[in-house]
């Protein structure tokens, strides 16, 4: 829609009402503000929801793989053959043996539930980036050294170099019953991966040490599998599932965390729908401001009609005025939204300090920090929706203005 110099001049004049039109200017300013806030909220909320899902998926699959192969009964016999078979499957990028067992940890009279996790040396080395204190290289087979999560260390009050006693209820049998197995391990590293449950419960050691502690011999608990595409994990591992039917079960990340990710998806859709209504409200504000502008400018419109202005020119003038209000609000909303996303963690910490409340509780949110991941296509959709609704809101007032009858308006002038 190309405007002539006359049409553009009038449109600019109507976008900046004069002193006697303060109410119209106020309504137009409110319209810009509402569009700005609605676009910013949509961008922020959708980015945080996307970031939460992506970060949670990345952390979960980074620790437990995209899927696990677990034998019935919890002990995988002849696991070397199964491991080789899984590694040879097209689409599998990595497969590692793994042991996980819930036990009890004790230090200085304090006890807490823990998960003993036996990893290969390669997987232990991969965790070095998460180490806060100590050194993961000290975790060697045959040496009683372990790495523990940062929150577990806080709960027990244990530090580097001190001894954590791990209690296994499956101990040795005596005439007086089974005596739990208690072994002391030196804490040589404290890590933080960002998943609250993992940092609060897990104790990492080499697989041979975990087998000795749990008295499982040469068996393992499961095999964790990493694939080239997390969304196609069920398709990639379908041949493995068929070959291991009756011997082991293959569980992917979708099945292990189905309720969590389904809840996230439902919440994401609900929030997007609710916030989209705010954009609709902003469009109605633009409509109301233009209706008021048309009513206040009825005499001017009639005079322009008598001077030769066409209906099409008046239609273009008011559509342009309303669309520019929507465009300004949309651009301002995008700037505000991206600014909040950049400084999101500082804003959360500032609000927590100001009001003395915890807005982001890792024990509930699973992650230690507020994540965000912006999808360019979603941003374009949000901007397009705001601009589209703003444009639609201009059509009725512009139509009313273009159909003004100069004879009726100027009859008594």
Coordinates of C-alpha atoms in Angstrom, one line a residue:
X1 CA 0.0 0.0 0.0
X2 CA 1.8 3.1 -1.3
X3 CA 0.7 6.5 0.1
X4 CA 0.8 9.7 -1.8
X5 CA 2.6 12.8 -0.2
X6 CA -0.9 14.1 0.8
X7 CA -2.0 10.9 2.3
X8 CA 1.2 10.4 4.2
X9 CA 1.1 14.0 5.6
X10 CA -2.5 13.5 6.9
X11 CA -1.6 10.1 8.4
X12 CA 1.3 11.6 10.3
X13 CA -0.9 14.5 11.5
X14 CA -3.5 12.0 12.8
X15 CA -0.8 9.9 14.5
X16 CA 0.2 12.9 16.5
X17 CA -3.0 14.5 17.8
X18 CA -3.0 18.1 18.9
X19 CA -3.5 19.7 22.3
X20 CA -7.2 19.5 22.2
X21 CA -7.1 15.8 21.5
X22 CA -5.4 14.6 24.7
X23 CA -7.9 11.8 25.2
X24 CA -7.2 10.4 21.7
X25 CA -3.4 10.6 22.3
X26 CA -3.8 8.9 25.6
X27 CA -5.8 6.0 24.1
X28 CA -3.3 5.6 21.3
X29 CA -0.4 5.6 23.8
X30 CA -2.2 2.9 25.9
X31 CA -2.7 0.9 22.7
X32 CA 1.0 1.0 21.9
X33 CA 1.8 0.0 25.5
X34 CA -0.6 -2.9 25.5
X35 CA 0.7 -4.2 22.2
X36 CA 4.3 -3.8 23.5
X37 CA 3.6 -5.7 26.8
X38 CA 1.6 -8.5 25.1
X39 CA 4.3 -9.1 22.5
X40 CA 7.0 -9.0 25.1
X41 CA 5.2 -11.4 27.4
X42 CA 4.6 -13.8 24.5
X43 CA 8.2 -13.8 23.5
X44 CA 9.5 -14.2 27.1
X45 CA 7.1 -16.9 28.1
X46 CA 7.5 -19.0 24.9
X47 CA 11.3 -18.6 25.1
X48 CA 11.4 -19.7 28.7
X49 CA 9.1 -22.6 28.0
X50 CA 11.2 -23.7 25.0
X51 CA 14.4 -23.2 27.0
X52 CA 13.1 -25.2 30.0
X53 CA 12.1 -28.1 27.7
X54 CA 15.4 -28.0 25.8
X55 CA 17.6 -27.6 28.9
X56 CA 15.7 -30.3 30.8
X57 CA 16.0 -32.7 27.8
X58 CA 19.6 -31.9 27.3
X59 CA 20.5 -32.5 31.0
X60 CA 18.4 -35.7 31.3
X61 CA 19.6 -37.3 28.1
X62 CA 23.2 -36.1 28.8
X63 CA 23.1 -38.1 32.1
X64 CA 21.0 -41.1 31.2
X65 CA 21.2 -41.1 27.4
X66 CA 18.3 -41.1 25.0
X67 CA 17.4 -44.6 26.1
X68 CA 18.4 -47.4 28.4
X69 CA 18.5 -51.1 27.9
X70 CA 17.6 -52.9 31.2
X71 CA 17.3 -56.6 31.9
X72 CA 14.3 -58.0 33.7
X73 CA 15.3 -58.3 37.4
X74 CA 17.8 -55.4 37.2
X75 CA 20.9 -57.5 36.3
X76 CA 22.1 -57.7 32.7
X77 CA 24.0 -60.9 32.1
X78 CA 26.3 -61.3 29.1
X79 CA 26.1 -57.5 28.8
X80 CA 29.2 -57.3 26.6
X81 CA 27.4 -59.0 23.7
X82 CA 24.3 -56.8 24.2
X83 CA 26.5 -53.7 24.3
X84 CA 28.3 -54.7 21.1
X85 CA 24.9 -55.3 19.4
X86 CA 23.6 -51.9 20.5
X87 CA 26.7 -50.1 19.3
X88 CA 26.4 -51.7 15.9
X89 CA 22.8 -50.4 15.4
X90 CA 22.6 -47.7 12.8
X91 CA 21.9 -44.3 14.3
X92 CA 23.4 -45.1 17.7
X93 CA 26.3 -42.7 18.5
X94 CA 27.3 -44.0 21.9
X95 CA 26.4 -46.9 24.3
X96 CA 27.9 -47.3 27.8
X97 CA 27.3 -49.8 30.6
X98 CA 25.8 -48.3 33.7
X99 CA 24.9 -49.2 37.3
X100 CA 22.4 -47.3 39.4
X101 CA 21.2 -48.4 42.8
X102 CA 19.4 -46.5 45.6
X103 CA 21.3 -46.9 48.9
X104 CA 22.0 -44.9 52.1
X105 CA 24.9 -42.5 52.7
X106 CA 26.1 -41.4 56.1
X107 CA 28.5 -38.8 57.4
X108 CA 29.2 -37.6 60.9
X109 CA 25.9 -39.0 62.3
X110 CA 23.8 -37.6 59.4
X111 CA 22.2 -40.0 56.8
X112 CA 20.5 -39.3 53.5
X113 CA 19.1 -41.4 50.6
X114 CA 21.6 -41.6 47.7
X115 CA 21.9 -43.1 44.3
X116 CA 25.1 -45.0 43.7
X117 CA 26.0 -44.6 40.0
X118 CA 28.7 -46.7 38.5
X119 CA 30.1 -45.2 35.3
X120 CA 32.9 -46.2 32.8
X121 CA 36.1 -44.2 32.9
X122 CA 35.1 -42.4 29.7
X123 CA 31.7 -41.2 31.2
X124 CA 33.5 -40.1 34.4
X125 CA 35.9 -38.0 32.3
X126 CA 33.0 -36.5 30.5
X127 CA 31.7 -35.0 33.8
X128 CA 34.9 -33.0 34.4
X129 CA 33.2 -29.8 33.2
X130 CA 30.6 -30.1 36.0
X131 CA 33.2 -30.3 38.8
X132 CA 33.1 -27.5 41.4
X133 CA 35.8 -28.9 43.7
X134 CA 38.3 -31.7 43.5
X135 CA 39.3 -33.8 40.6
X136 CA 37.4 -36.6 38.8
X137 CA 40.7 -38.2 37.7
X138 CA 41.0 -39.6 41.2
X139 CA 38.1 -42.0 40.5
X140 CA 40.0 -45.2 39.6
X141 CA 38.9 -48.9 39.9
X142 CA 40.1 -50.4 43.1
X143 CA 40.5 -47.0 44.9
X144 CA 37.8 -46.0 47.4
X145 CA 37.2 -42.5 45.9
X146 CA 33.8 -41.1 44.9
X147 CA 32.4 -37.9 43.5
X148 CA 29.1 -36.5 44.9
X149 CA 26.6 -33.8 44.0
X150 CA 26.9 -30.3 45.4
X151 CA 23.5 -30.4 47.1
X152 CA 24.2 -33.8 48.7
X153 CA 27.5 -32.3 50.0
X154 CA 25.5 -29.4 51.5
X155 CA 22.9 -31.7 53.1
X156 CA 25.5 -33.9 54.7
X157 CA 27.9 -31.1 55.5
X158 CA 30.8 -33.1 53.9
X159 CA 33.9 -31.6 52.2
X160 CA 36.7 -32.8 49.9
X161 CA 38.9 -35.4 51.6
X162 CA 36.3 -36.5 54.1
X163 CA 34.8 -40.0 54.3
X164 CA 31.3 -40.9 53.2
X165 CA 30.0 -44.2 54.5
X166 CA 27.7 -46.0 52.0
X167 CA 25.4 -48.6 53.5
X168 CA 24.2 -51.5 51.4
X169 CA 21.4 -53.5 53.1
X170 CA 22.4 -56.6 51.1
X171 CA 25.3 -57.5 53.4
X172 CA 26.8 -60.7 54.7
X173 CA 24.7 -63.3 56.5
X174 CA 25.4 -64.2 60.1
X175 CA 23.7 -66.4 62.7
X176 CA 21.9 -63.3 63.9
X177 CA 20.7 -62.3 60.4
X178 CA 22.0 -60.2 57.6
X179 CA 24.5 -57.5 58.5
X180 CA 24.3 -54.4 56.2
X181 CA 27.5 -53.8 54.2
X182 CA 29.1 -50.5 55.2
X183 CA 32.1 -49.1 53.2
X184 CA 33.8 -45.8 53.6
X185 CA 34.7 -43.8 50.5
X186 CA 36.8 -40.6 50.3
X187 CA 35.1 -37.7 48.6
X188 CA 37.6 -36.5 46.0
X189 CA 35.2 -34.4 43.8
X190 CA 32.0 -32.4 44.1
X191 CA 30.1 -31.7 40.9
X192 CA 27.0 -29.7 39.9
X193 CA 25.3 -30.7 36.6
X194 CA 22.3 -28.3 37.1
X195 CA 19.6 -31.0 37.7
X196 CA 18.5 -30.6 41.3
X197 CA 17.6 -34.3 41.8
X198 CA 21.0 -35.5 40.4
X199 CA 23.0 -33.0 42.4
X200 CA 21.1 -33.9 45.6
X201 CA 21.3 -37.7 45.4
X202 CA 24.0 -39.1 43.1
X203 CA 27.3 -40.6 44.1
X204 CA 29.6 -41.5 41.2
X205 CA 32.2 -44.2 41.2
X206 CA 33.8 -46.5 38.6
X207 CA 31.8 -49.6 37.6
X208 CA 34.1 -52.2 39.2
X209 CA 33.9 -50.3 42.5
X210 CA 30.1 -50.3 42.3
X211 CA 30.0 -54.0 41.5
X212 CA 32.1 -54.7 44.6
X213 CA 29.9 -52.5 46.8
X214 CA 26.6 -54.1 45.5
X215 CA 28.0 -57.7 45.3
X216 CA 26.7 -58.1 41.7
X217 CA 29.8 -59.8 40.3
X218 CA 30.4 -59.0 36.6
X219 CA 26.8 -57.9 35.9
X220 CA 25.6 -54.4 35.3
X221 CA 22.3 -52.7 35.7
X222 CA 21.7 -51.2 32.3
X223 CA 23.2 -49.8 29.1
X224 CA 22.6 -46.1 28.3
X225 CA 22.3 -45.3 24.7
X226 CA 22.9 -42.0 22.8
X227 CA 21.4 -41.6 19.3
X228 CA 21.9 -39.1 16.5
X229 CA 18.4 -37.7 16.9
X230 CA 16.6 -37.7 20.3
X231 CA 13.1 -37.3 18.6
X232 CA 13.7 -40.5 16.5
X233 CA 15.1 -42.6 19.3
X234 CA 12.1 -45.1 19.2
X235 CA 12.6 -45.6 15.5
X236 CA 16.3 -46.0 15.7
X237 CA 16.2 -48.5 18.5
X238 CA 13.2 -50.5 17.1
X239 CA 15.5 -53.3 15.8
X240 CA 17.2 -53.6 19.2
X241 CA 13.8 -53.8 20.9
X242 CA 12.7 -56.7 18.7
X243 CA 16.0 -58.6 19.1
X244 CA 16.0 -58.3 22.9
X245 CA 12.3 -59.1 23.4
X246 CA 11.9 -61.3 26.4
X247 CA 15.5 -60.7 27.6
X248 CA 15.6 -56.9 28.2
X249 CA 13.4 -53.9 27.9
X250 CA 14.4 -50.7 26.0
X251 CA 13.0 -47.5 27.6
X252 CA 13.6 -44.2 25.8
X253 CA 13.6 -40.7 27.4
X254 CA 10.0 -40.1 26.2
X255 CA 8.7 -43.0 28.2
X256 CA 10.9 -42.3 31.3
X257 CA 9.7 -38.7 31.5
X258 CA 6.4 -38.9 29.7
X259 CA 4.3 -37.1 32.4
X260 CA 6.8 -34.3 32.8
X261 CA 7.2 -33.4 29.1
X262 CA 3.4 -33.8 28.4
X263 CA 2.7 -31.4 31.3
X264 CA 5.2 -29.0 29.8
X265 CA 3.6 -29.2 26.4
X266 CA 0.1 -28.6 27.8
X267 CA 1.3 -25.7 29.9
X268 CA 3.1 -24.2 26.8
X269 CA 0.0 -24.3 24.7
X270 CA -2.2 -23.0 27.4
X271 CA 0.1 -20.0 28.1
X272 CA 0.4 -19.2 24.4
X273 CA -3.4 -19.2 24.1
X274 CA -3.9 -17.0 27.2
X275 CA -1.3 -14.5 26.2
X276 CA -2.6 -14.3 22.6
X277 CA -5.9 -13.0 24.0
X278 CA -3.9 -10.0 25.4
X279 CA -2.8 -9.3 21.9
X280 CA -6.4 -9.3 20.8
X281 CA -7.2 -6.8 23.6
X282 CA -4.5 -4.6 22.3
X283 CA -6.1 -4.7 18.8
X284 CA -9.4 -3.6 20.3
X285 CA -7.6 -0.7 21.9
X286 CA -6.3 0.4 18.5
X287 CA -9.8 0.0 17.1
X288 CA -11.3 2.2 19.9
X289 CA -8.7 4.9 19.5
X290 CA -9.3 5.1 15.7
X291 CA -13.0 5.2 16.2
X292 CA -12.6 8.2 18.5
X293 CA -10.2 9.8 16.0
X294 CA -12.7 9.4 13.2
X295 CA -15.5 10.9 15.3
X296 CA -13.3 13.9 16.3
X297 CA -12.1 14.4 12.7
X298 CA -15.5 14.0 11.0
X299 CA -15.6 17.7 9.9
X300 CA -12.0 17.6 8.6
X301 CA -12.8 14.4 6.7
X302 CA -15.8 16.0 5.1
X303 CA -13.7 19.1 4.0
X304 CA -11.1 16.8 2.5
X305 CA -13.8 15.0 0.6
X306 CA -15.1 18.3 -0.9
X307 CA -11.6 19.2 -1.9
X308 CA -11.2 16.0 -3.9
X309 CA -9.9 13.4 -1.5
X310 CA -11.2 10.0 -2.6
X311 CA -12.7 7.3 -0.4
X312 CA -9.6 5.1 -1.1
X313 CA -7.3 7.9 0.1
X314 CA -9.2 8.2 3.4
X315 CA -9.2 4.4 3.8
X316 CA -5.4 4.3 3.3
X317 CA -4.8 7.2 5.8
X318 CA -6.6 5.6 8.7
X319 CA -5.3 2.1 8.0
X320 CA -1.8 3.4 7.9
X321 CA -2.3 5.4 11.2
X322 CA -3.6 2.3 13.0
X323 CA -1.0 -0.1 11.5
X324 CA 1.9 2.1 12.5
X325 CA 0.6 2.2 16.1
X326 CA 0.6 -1.6 16.0
X327 CA 4.1 -1.7 14.4
X328 CA 5.6 0.6 17.0
X329 CA 4.0 -1.5 19.8
X330 CA 5.3 -4.7 18.2
X331 CA 8.9 -3.5 17.7
X332 CA 8.9 -2.1 21.2
X333 CA 7.6 -5.4 22.6
X334 CA 10.3 -7.4 20.8
X335 CA 13.0 -5.1 22.2
X336 CA 11.6 -5.3 25.7
X337 CA 11.2 -9.1 25.4
X338 CA 14.8 -9.7 24.3
X339 CA 16.1 -7.3 26.9
X340 CA 14.3 -9.2 29.7
X341 CA 15.6 -12.5 28.3
X342 CA 19.2 -11.3 28.2
X343 CA 19.1 -10.2 31.9
X344 CA 16.5 -12.8 33.1
X345 CA 18.7 -14.4 35.8
X346 CA 19.7 -11.0 37.2
X347 CA 16.1 -9.9 37.2
X348 CA 15.0 -13.1 39.1
X349 CA 17.8 -12.6 41.7
X350 CA 17.0 -8.9 42.1
X351 CA 13.3 -9.7 42.7
X352 CA 14.1 -12.4 45.1
X353 CA 16.4 -10.0 47.1
X354 CA 13.8 -7.2 46.9
X355 CA 10.8 -9.2 48.1
X356 CA 12.6 -11.8 50.2
X357 CA 11.0 -14.7 48.4
X358 CA 12.3 -17.6 46.2
X359 CA 10.9 -17.2 42.7
X360 CA 13.0 -20.0 41.2
X361 CA 13.2 -23.0 43.5
X362 CA 15.5 -25.7 42.0
X363 CA 13.8 -28.4 44.0
X364 CA 10.6 -27.7 42.2
X365 CA 11.9 -26.5 38.8
X366 CA 14.5 -29.3 38.4
X367 CA 17.0 -26.8 37.0
X368 CA 19.3 -24.5 38.9
X369 CA 18.8 -21.4 36.7
X370 CA 16.0 -19.9 34.6
X371 CA 16.6 -21.2 31.0
X372 CA 15.5 -19.6 27.7
X373 CA 15.7 -20.6 24.1
X374 CA 14.2 -18.3 21.4
X375 CA 12.7 -19.8 18.3
X376 CA 13.0 -17.4 15.4
X377 CA 9.9 -18.8 13.7
X378 CA 7.8 -18.3 16.9
X379 CA 9.1 -14.7 17.2
X380 CA 8.1 -14.1 13.5
X381 CA 4.7 -15.7 14.2
X382 CA 4.1 -13.5 17.3
X383 CA 5.1 -10.3 15.4
X384 CA 3.0 -11.3 12.5
X385 CA 0.0 -12.0 14.7
X386 CA 0.3 -8.7 16.5
X387 CA 0.7 -6.8 13.2
X388 CA -2.2 -8.7 11.6
X389 CA -4.6 -8.1 14.4
X390 CA -3.6 -4.4 14.5
X391 CA -4.3 -4.2 10.7
X392 CA -7.7 -5.9 11.1
X393 CA -8.6 -3.5 13.9
X394 CA -8.1 -0.5 11.5
X395 CA -10.5 -1.7 8.8
X396 CA -13.8 -0.7 10.5
X397 CA -12.8 2.8 11.5
X398 CA -11.1 3.4 8.1
X399 CA -14.3 2.2 6.4
X400 CA -16.4 4.6 8.5
X401 CA -14.1 7.5 7.6
X402 CA -14.1 6.7 3.9
X403 CA -17.9 6.6 3.9
X404 CA -18.4 10.0 5.5
X405 CA -21.0 12.0 3.6
X406 CA -19.7 15.6 3.3
X407 CA -23.2 17.0 2.6
X408 CA -24.6 15.7 5.8
X409 CA -21.6 16.8 7.9
X410 CA -21.3 20.3 6.4
X411 CA -25.1 21.1 6.0
X412 CA -25.2 23.4 9.0
X413 CA -21.7 24.8 8.8

